[in-house]
CSV table of C-alpha atoms and ligand atoms in Angstrom, one decimal:
chain,number,residue,atom,x,y,z
Y,241,MET,CA,3.7,-10.2,-18.4
Y,242,LEU,CA,5.3,-8.6,-15.3
Y,243,ASP,CA,8.9,-9.5,-14.4
Y,244,ALA,CA,11.2,-8.7,-11.5
Y,245,GLU,CA,12.4,-5.5,-13.2
Y,246,PHE,CA,8.7,-4.3,-13.4
Y,247,PHE,CA,8.3,-5.0,-9.6
Y,248,ARG,CA,11.5,-3.2,-8.8
Y,249,ARG,CA,10.4,-0.2,-10.8
Y,250,TRP,CA,7.0,-0.2,-9.1
Y,251,MET,CA,8.7,-0.2,-5.6
Y,252,THR,CA,11.1,2.6,-6.7
Y,253,ALA,CA,8.2,4.7,-8.1
Y,254,THR,CA,6.4,4.1,-4.8
Y,255,ALA,CA,9.4,5.4,-2.8
Y,256,ALA,CA,9.4,8.5,-5.0
Y,257,ALA,CA,5.7,9.0,-4.6
Y,258,MET,CA,5.9,8.7,-0.8
Y,259,ASP,CA,8.8,11.2,-0.8
Y,260,ARG,CA,6.7,13.6,-2.9
Y,261,GLU,CA,3.4,13.1,-0.9
Y,262,ALA,CA,4.9,12.7,2.7
Y,263,ALA,CA,3.8,16.1,3.8
Y,264,ARG,CA,0.2,15.6,2.6
Y,265,LEU,CA,0.0,12.1,4.2
Y,266,THR,CA,1.3,13.5,7.5
Y,267,ALA,CA,-1.2,16.4,7.3
Y,268,LEU,CA,-4.1,13.9,6.8
Y,269,ASP,CA,-2.8,12.0,9.9
Y,270,SER,CA,-2.7,15.2,12.0
Y,271,PRO,CA,-6.5,15.7,12.8
Y,272,ILE,CA,-7.3,12.0,13.2
Y,273,GLY,CA,-3.9,10.5,14.2
Y,274,ASP,CA,-0.4,11.4,15.4
Y,275,ALA,CA,0.9,13.2,12.3
Y,276,ASP,CA,3.4,10.6,11.3
Y,277,HIS,CA,1.9,8.6,8.4
Y,278,GLY,CA,3.9,10.5,5.7
Y,279,THR,CA,7.2,10.1,7.5
Y,280,ASN,CA,6.4,6.4,8.2
Y,281,MET,CA,5.8,5.7,4.6
Y,282,GLN,CA,8.8,7.7,3.5
Y,283,ARG,CA,11.1,5.9,5.8
Y,284,GLY,CA,9.8,2.5,4.9
Y,285,PHE,CA,9.9,2.9,1.2
Y,286,ARG,CA,13.3,4.6,1.3
Y,287,ALA,CA,14.6,1.5,3.0
Y,288,VAL,CA,12.8,-0.7,0.4
Y,289,ARG,CA,14.5,1.3,-2.4
Y,290,THR,CA,18.0,1.1,-0.8
Y,291,THR,CA,17.7,-2.7,-0.3
Y,292,LEU,CA,16.5,-3.2,-3.9
Y,293,GLU,CA,19.4,-1.2,-5.3
Y,294,LYS,CA,21.9,-3.1,-3.2
Y,295,GLU,CA,20.6,-6.6,-3.9
Y,296,PRO,CA,18.1,-6.7,-6.7
Y,297,PRO,CA,15.8,-9.7,-6.2
Y,298,ALA,CA,15.4,-12.0,-9.2
Y,299,THR,CA,11.7,-12.7,-9.1
Y,300,PRO,CA,8.5,-10.7,-8.6
Y,301,GLY,CA,7.7,-12.7,-5.5
Y,302,ALA,CA,11.1,-11.9,-4.0
Y,303,VAL,CA,10.8,-8.2,-4.7
Y,304,LEU,CA,7.5,-8.1,-2.7
Y,305,THR,CA,8.5,-10.3,0.2
Y,306,GLY,CA,11.8,-8.3,0.6
Y,307,ALA,CA,9.9,-5.0,0.4
Y,308,GLY,CA,7.4,-6.3,3.0
Y,309,ARG,CA,10.2,-7.3,5.3
Y,310,GLN,CA,11.8,-3.9,5.1
Y,311,LEU,CA,8.5,-2.1,5.9
Y,312,ILE,CA,8.0,-4.3,8.9
Y,313,SER,CA,11.5,-3.7,10.3
Y,314,THR,CA,11.7,0.1,9.6
Y,315,VAL,CA,8.2,1.5,10.1
Y,316,GLY,CA,7.3,2.0,13.8
Y,317,GLY,CA,3.6,2.8,13.2
Y,318,ALA,CA,0.6,0.5,12.7
Y,319,SER,CA,1.0,0.9,8.9
Y,320,GLY,CA,4.4,-0.8,8.8
Y,321,PRO,CA,3.3,-4.3,9.9
Y,322,LEU,CA,0.1,-3.9,7.9
Y,323,TYR,CA,1.7,-2.9,4.6
Y,324,GLY,CA,4.5,-5.3,5.3
Y,325,THR,CA,2.0,-8.1,5.7
Y,326,LEU,CA,0.3,-7.1,2.5
Y,327,LEU,CA,3.5,-7.3,0.4
Y,328,ARG,CA,5.0,-10.3,2.1
Y,329,ARG,CA,1.9,-12.4,1.7
Y,330,ALA,CA,1.4,-11.3,-1.9
Y,331,GLY,CA,5.0,-12.1,-2.6
Y,332,LYS,CA,4.7,-15.6,-1.1
Y,333,THR,CA,1.6,-16.2,-3.2
Y,334,LEU,CA,3.5,-15.3,-6.4
Y,335,GLY,CA,6.1,-17.9,-5.4
Y,336,ASP,CA,9.2,-18.1,-7.6
Y,337,ALA,CA,7.7,-17.4,-11.0
Y,338,ALA,CA,10.0,-15.3,-13.2
Y,339,GLU,CA,7.0,-13.5,-14.7
Y,340,VAL,CA,3.4,-13.1,-13.6
Y,341,SER,CA,0.2,-11.7,-15.2
Y,342,ARG,CA,-1.9,-8.8,-14.0
Y,343,GLU,CA,-4.5,-11.5,-12.9
Y,344,ASP,CA,-1.8,-13.3,-10.9
Y,345,LEU,CA,-0.9,-10.1,-9.2
Y,346,ALA,CA,-4.5,-9.3,-8.4
Y,347,ALA,CA,-4.9,-12.8,-6.9
Y,348,ALA,CA,-1.7,-12.4,-4.9
Y,349,LEU,CA,-2.7,-9.0,-3.6
Y,350,ARG,CA,-6.1,-10.5,-2.6
Y,351,THR,CA,-4.3,-13.0,-0.3
Y,352,GLY,CA,-2.3,-10.0,1.1
Y,353,VAL,CA,-5.4,-7.9,1.7
Y,354,ASP,CA,-7.0,-10.8,3.5
Y,355,ALA,CA,-3.9,-11.1,5.7
Y,356,VAL,CA,-4.1,-7.4,6.5
Y,357,SER,CA,-7.7,-7.8,7.5
Y,358,ALA,CA,-6.9,-10.8,9.7
Y,359,LEU,CA,-3.9,-9.0,11.3
Y,360,GLY,CA,-5.7,-5.7,12.1
Y,361,GLY,CA,-9.2,-7.0,12.5
Y,362,ALA,CA,-10.6,-4.4,10.1
Y,363,ALA,CA,-13.1,-4.6,7.2
Y,364,PRO,CA,-14.2,-2.2,4.6
Y,365,GLY,CA,-16.2,0.6,6.2
Y,366,ASP,CA,-14.0,0.9,9.2
Y,367,LYS,CA,-12.1,3.9,7.7
Y,368,THR,CA,-8.7,2.2,7.1
Y,369,MET,CA,-6.4,1.4,4.2
Y,370,LEU,CA,-8.7,-1.5,3.4
Y,371,ASP,CA,-11.3,0.9,2.1
Y,372,ALA,CA,-9.0,1.6,-0.8
Y,373,LEU,CA,-7.2,-1.7,-1.0
Y,374,VAL,CA,-10.2,-4.0,-1.2
Y,375,PRO,CA,-12.0,-2.2,-4.2
Y,376,ALA,CA,-8.6,-1.6,-5.9
Y,377,VAL,CA,-7.7,-5.3,-5.8
Y,378,ASP,CA,-11.2,-6.2,-7.0
Y,379,ALA,CA,-10.9,-3.8,-9.9
Y,380,LEU,CA,-7.3,-5.0,-10.8
Y,381,THR,CA,-8.8,-8.1,-12.3
Y,382,GLY,CA,-10.2,-5.7,-15.0
Y,383,SER,CA,-7.3,-3.3,-15.6
Y,384,PHE,CA,-4.6,-1.2,-14.0
Y,385,GLY,CA,-6.6,2.0,-14.7
Y,386,ALA,CA,-9.7,0.6,-13.1
Y,387,ALA,CA,-7.7,-0.3,-9.9
Y,388,VAL,CA,-6.4,3.3,-9.7
Y,389,ASP,CA,-9.9,4.7,-10.0
Y,390,ALA,CA,-11.3,2.3,-7.4
Y,391,ALA,CA,-8.5,3.1,-4.9
Y,392,ALA,CA,-9.0,6.8,-5.3
Y,393,GLN,CA,-12.8,6.5,-4.9
Y,394,GLY,CA,-12.2,4.2,-1.9
Y,395,ALA,CA,-10.0,6.7,-0.2
Y,396,GLN,CA,-12.5,9.5,-0.9
Y,397,ALA,CA,-15.2,7.4,0.6
Y,398,THR,CA,-13.5,7.3,3.9
Y,399,VAL,CA,-14.2,11.0,4.5
Y,400,PRO,CA,-17.8,10.6,5.9
Y,401,MET,CA,-16.9,7.3,7.8
Y,402,GLN,CA,-16.4,7.0,11.5
Y,403,ALA,CA,-13.2,5.2,12.3
Y,404,ARG,CA,-13.6,1.8,14.0
Y,405,LYS,CA,-10.0,0.7,13.9
Y,406,GLY,CA,-6.6,2.2,14.6
Y,407,ARG,CA,-5.7,5.4,16.3
Y,408,ALA,CA,-8.5,7.4,14.6
Y,409,SER,CA,-11.1,5.2,16.3
Y,410,TYR,CA,-10.2,6.9,19.6
Y,411,LEU,CA,-11.8,10.0,18.3
Y,412,GLY,CA,-15.2,8.4,17.8
Y,413,GLU,CA,-17.5,10.7,15.9
Y,414,ARG,CA,-14.8,13.4,15.6
Y,415,SER,CA,-13.1,11.1,13.1
Y,416,ILE,CA,-15.9,11.9,10.7
Y,417,GLY,CA,-15.1,14.4,7.9
Y,418,HIS,CA,-11.5,13.5,7.4
Y,419,GLN,CA,-9.9,11.3,4.7
Y,420,ASP,CA,-8.0,8.4,6.1
Y,421,PRO,CA,-4.2,8.7,5.6
Y,422,GLY,CA,-3.7,4.9,5.1
Y,423,ALA,CA,-6.4,4.7,2.4
Y,424,THR,CA,-4.7,7.7,0.8
Y,425,SER,CA,-1.3,6.0,0.7
Y,426,SER,CA,-2.9,2.9,-0.6
Y,427,ALA,CA,-4.4,4.9,-3.5
Y,428,LEU,CA,-0.8,6.2,-4.2
Y,429,PHE,CA,0.4,2.6,-4.3
Y,430,PHE,CA,-2.0,1.7,-7.1
Y,431,GLU,CA,-1.2,5.0,-8.9
Y,432,THR,CA,2.5,4.0,-9.1
Y,433,LEU,CA,1.5,0.5,-10.2
Y,434,ALA,CA,-0.6,1.9,-13.1
Y,435,ALA,CA,2.1,4.4,-14.0
Y,436,THR,CA,4.8,1.6,-14.0
Y,437,ALA,CA,2.5,-0.5,-16.2
Y,438,ALA,CA,1.8,2.3,-18.6
Y,439,GLU,CA,5.6,2.9,-19.0
Y,440,ALA,CA,6.2,-0.8,-19.6
Y,441,GLY,CA,3.4,-0.8,-22.2
Y,442,GLU,CA,1.3,-3.2,-20.2
L,218,ADP,P1,0.0,4.9,13.5
L,218,ADP,O1,-1.5,4.8,13.4
L,218,ADP,O2,0.6,3.8,14.3
L,218,ADP,O3,0.5,6.2,13.7
L,218,ADP,P2,0.3,5.3,10.7
L,218,ADP,O4,0.0,6.8,11.0
L,218,ADP,O5,1.6,5.2,9.8
L,218,ADP,O6,0.4,4.5,12.0
L,218,ADP,O7,-0.8,4.7,9.8
L,218,ADP,C1,-2.2,5.0,10.1
L,218,ADP,C2,-3.1,4.2,9.1
L,218,ADP,O8,-3.0,2.8,9.3
L,218,ADP,C3,-4.5,4.6,9.2
L,218,ADP,O9,-4.8,5.7,8.4
L,218,ADP,C4,-5.2,3.3,8.7
L,218,ADP,O10,-5.4,3.4,7.3
L,218,ADP,C5,-4.2,2.2,8.9
L,218,ADP,N1,-4.7,1.4,10.0
L,218,ADP,C6,-4.6,1.6,11.3
L,218,ADP,N2,-5.1,0.5,12.0
L,218,ADP,C7,-5.5,-0.4,11.1
L,218,ADP,C8,-6.1,-1.7,11.1
L,218,ADP,N3,-6.4,-2.3,12.3
L,218,ADP,N4,-6.4,-2.3,9.9
L,218,ADP,C9,-6.1,-1.7,8.8
L,218,ADP,N5,-5.5,-0.5,8.7
L,218,ADP,C10,-5.2,0.2,9.8
L,219,MG,MG1,0.1,7.9,12.6
């Protein structure tokens, strides 16, 4: 079972991953965006880490809703409200349970992904974060490792796609041939989840 400590570790690991990968995420956002995705993610998850350290939430749901709130208030780009919505909605779905199962988390993230789709009007195939998030959440019902693989494959699969949502869509056909930065950060998010689970012996 996954407790609040597990979720705090996951968010802290994500902040470290965004620090480490910021330059790569920004480089991906350069040809098909405005070269800020890495700094956006870094700023957002640093704020999440700071808040978690100051006032550690007592339940998994509260960790996710608090993280989502921080992302919405600190990230200026499109990705802030979208990731913020993902985490807030997932956190609300988990409610005030002290411990949740991997299956509970998969179901909660599913409601979050649906909310991201409703907010941004995107679906898989539009070359957005949803191309990694949707297959990852589907695979999470099986195992953490399967979710990582599905997210990485989903991010890779955005390369030949033409963007239909977000800033990259302004480029039309010229968006083809580049990996989507948001799908790439979503894959990182599942990597840190699986790494946290492996450390916890889950
Ligand atoms: P901005 O586009 O405002 O500069 P970021 O660079 O931080 O914000 O994030 C860009 C990423 O946000 C894209 O790579 C894409 O994955 C995601 N994105 C943009 N618009 C949408 C949308 N409508 N639905 C889902 N994801 C989106
Ligand atoms: Mg950008």
